[in-house]
Every structure is written in C-alpha cells, then in structure tokens.
Amino acid sequence: MTENQIANKVIGVAFDVHKALGPGLLESAYKECLCYKLLEEGFFVEKEKPMPLVYEEVKLDCGYRIDLLVERKLVIELKSVDALNDVHMAQTLTYMKLGDYKLGLLINFNVSLLKNGLRRVINGSL
C-alpha cells in the first residue's frame, strides 16, 4: 500500500473513533482507541515509536516519540486541543524528517467535526 492509501484508510478509522467517542477526552484515550482499531483492521502499528536525534554524528535519545507509525510509512500525531497551530505542524514535520517519512497525519480529536481537526503533512514529494 502507498502512503496515500494507508492515510485514506486511517482517516476512515479516525472518523469512526471520533464518532464513537466525540470530543473532550485526553489524547491518550484517542491514541489507544485508534491504535486498537487499526490493529483490528490488520495494520502494523507502532505506538510511541522512539525517534532519536542525530547531532554532530551522535545519536541522542531526546525523548521524541511518534504517537503512531502505521505500516512503517505513515506518521500519525494526535492532539486533543482547542485548535491546531504551527507548533503542532512543526512537531509532526520534525518527526517525519528525523525518520525520513513522506506523509503524516496531524489529527485533533477535540473538535465537533473531525474534518476540521485533520491535517495532511507532506515531507518532500509523494
């Protein structure tokens, strides 16, 4: 599956999770439910995947962690905030650059309509 195909399926699952839970929960609740549903759908999912930082040829564990990495291709950064902002986009893009991933989804579940909390993040060309 391509990154876009994976992303489309993940978005569908995220809509299902949001429809069932609604806004107002902690990010961790949405992460666990989304991970569970993606695994149930047959996806390979890594939760809280460590992302080391390489600085001056030294690999440093700075505590960076991708919320969910699907099929070793798609970065998913989850939020439950009043509004997404540039810092959230930068965080997602940083994870993508550190791992050399092409596509990410930034999903804010704390919205009444999930489509308003969804951002596709592209690193390079797809």
Coordinates of C-alpha atoms in Angstrom, one line a residue:
M1 CA 0.0 0.0 0.0
T2 CA 1.2 3.5 -0.7
E3 CA 1.3 6.2 1.9
N4 CA -1.8 7.8 0.5
Q5 CA -3.8 4.6 0.5
I6 CA -2.8 4.0 4.1
A7 CA -3.7 7.6 5.1
N8 CA -7.1 7.3 3.5
K9 CA -7.9 4.1 5.4
V10 CA -6.5 5.6 8.7
I11 CA -8.7 8.7 8.2
G12 CA -11.8 6.5 7.9
V13 CA -10.9 4.7 11.1
A14 CA -10.2 8.0 12.8
F15 CA -13.7 9.2 11.8
D16 CA -15.2 6.0 13.3
V17 CA -13.3 6.6 16.6
H18 CA -14.3 10.2 16.8
K19 CA -18.0 9.3 16.0
A20 CA -18.0 6.8 18.9
L21 CA -16.1 8.9 21.5
G22 CA -16.7 12.6 20.5
P23 CA -14.5 15.4 21.6
G24 CA -13.4 16.2 25.1
L25 CA -11.2 13.2 26.1
L26 CA -7.5 13.0 26.7
E27 CA -5.1 12.5 23.7
S28 CA -4.1 9.1 25.3
A29 CA -7.7 7.8 25.1
Y30 CA -7.9 8.6 21.4
K31 CA -4.4 7.1 20.8
E32 CA -5.3 3.8 22.4
C33 CA -8.7 3.5 20.6
L34 CA -7.2 4.4 17.2
C35 CA -4.3 2.0 17.7
Y36 CA -6.7 -0.8 18.7
K37 CA -9.0 -0.2 15.7
L38 CA -6.0 0.0 13.2
L39 CA -4.6 -3.3 14.6
E40 CA -8.1 -4.8 14.3
E41 CA -8.1 -3.7 10.6
G42 CA -4.8 -5.6 10.0
F43 CA -2.4 -2.7 10.0
F44 CA 1.1 -2.9 11.5
V45 CA 1.1 -0.1 14.1
E46 CA 4.0 1.1 16.3
K47 CA 2.8 3.1 19.3
E48 CA 5.1 5.7 20.9
K49 CA 7.9 4.9 18.5
P50 CA 11.2 6.4 19.7
M51 CA 12.8 8.9 17.3
P52 CA 16.4 9.6 18.1
L53 CA 18.0 12.9 17.1
V54 CA 21.4 12.8 15.3
Y55 CA 23.5 15.8 16.2
E56 CA 27.1 16.1 15.0
E57 CA 27.1 12.4 14.1
V58 CA 26.0 11.4 17.6
K59 CA 22.7 9.6 18.1
L60 CA 20.9 11.2 21.0
D61 CA 17.7 9.8 22.7
C62 CA 15.9 13.1 23.5
G63 CA 12.6 11.6 24.3
Y64 CA 11.0 12.2 20.9
R65 CA 8.2 9.7 20.2
I66 CA 5.8 9.4 17.3
D67 CA 2.3 8.8 18.6
L68 CA 1.6 6.1 16.0
L69 CA 3.5 4.9 13.0
V70 CA 1.4 2.8 10.6
E71 CA 3.0 0.3 8.2
R72 CA 6.4 1.8 8.8
K73 CA 5.3 4.6 6.4
L74 CA 2.7 6.9 7.9
V75 CA 3.3 9.2 10.9
I76 CA 0.3 10.0 13.0
E77 CA 0.5 12.8 15.6
L78 CA -2.6 13.0 17.8
K79 CA -3.9 16.0 19.7
S80 CA -6.8 16.9 21.9
V81 CA -6.5 20.7 22.0
D82 CA -8.7 23.8 21.3
A83 CA -7.0 24.4 18.0
L84 CA -4.1 23.1 16.0
N85 CA -1.3 25.6 15.5
D86 CA 2.1 26.0 13.7
V87 CA 3.9 24.3 16.6
H88 CA 1.9 21.1 16.1
M89 CA 2.6 21.1 12.4
A90 CA 6.3 21.7 13.1
Q91 CA 6.4 18.8 15.6
T92 CA 4.8 16.4 13.0
L93 CA 7.2 17.6 10.3
T94 CA 10.2 17.2 12.6
Y95 CA 9.3 13.5 13.3
M96 CA 8.9 12.9 9.6
K97 CA 12.2 14.5 8.8
L98 CA 14.0 12.5 11.6
G99 CA 12.6 9.2 10.3
D100 CA 12.6 10.2 6.6
Y101 CA 8.9 9.6 6.3
K102 CA 7.0 11.2 3.4
L103 CA 3.5 11.6 4.8
G104 CA 2.0 12.3 8.2
L105 CA -1.4 13.0 9.6
L106 CA -2.0 15.5 12.4
I107 CA -5.3 14.8 14.0
N108 CA -7.0 16.9 16.6
F109 CA -9.9 14.9 18.2
N110 CA -11.1 17.9 20.3
V111 CA -13.4 19.2 17.6
S112 CA -17.1 18.7 16.8
L113 CA -16.3 17.8 13.2
L114 CA -13.2 15.7 12.8
K115 CA -12.6 17.0 9.2
N116 CA -11.8 20.4 10.9
G117 CA -9.1 18.8 13.0
L118 CA -7.3 16.9 10.3
R119 CA -4.2 18.0 8.5
R120 CA -2.1 16.1 6.0
V121 CA 1.7 16.9 6.3
I122 CA 4.0 16.2 3.4
N123 CA 7.8 15.9 3.6
G124 CA 9.1 16.1 0.1
S125 CA 7.1 14.9 -2.9
L126 CA 4.7 11.9 -2.9

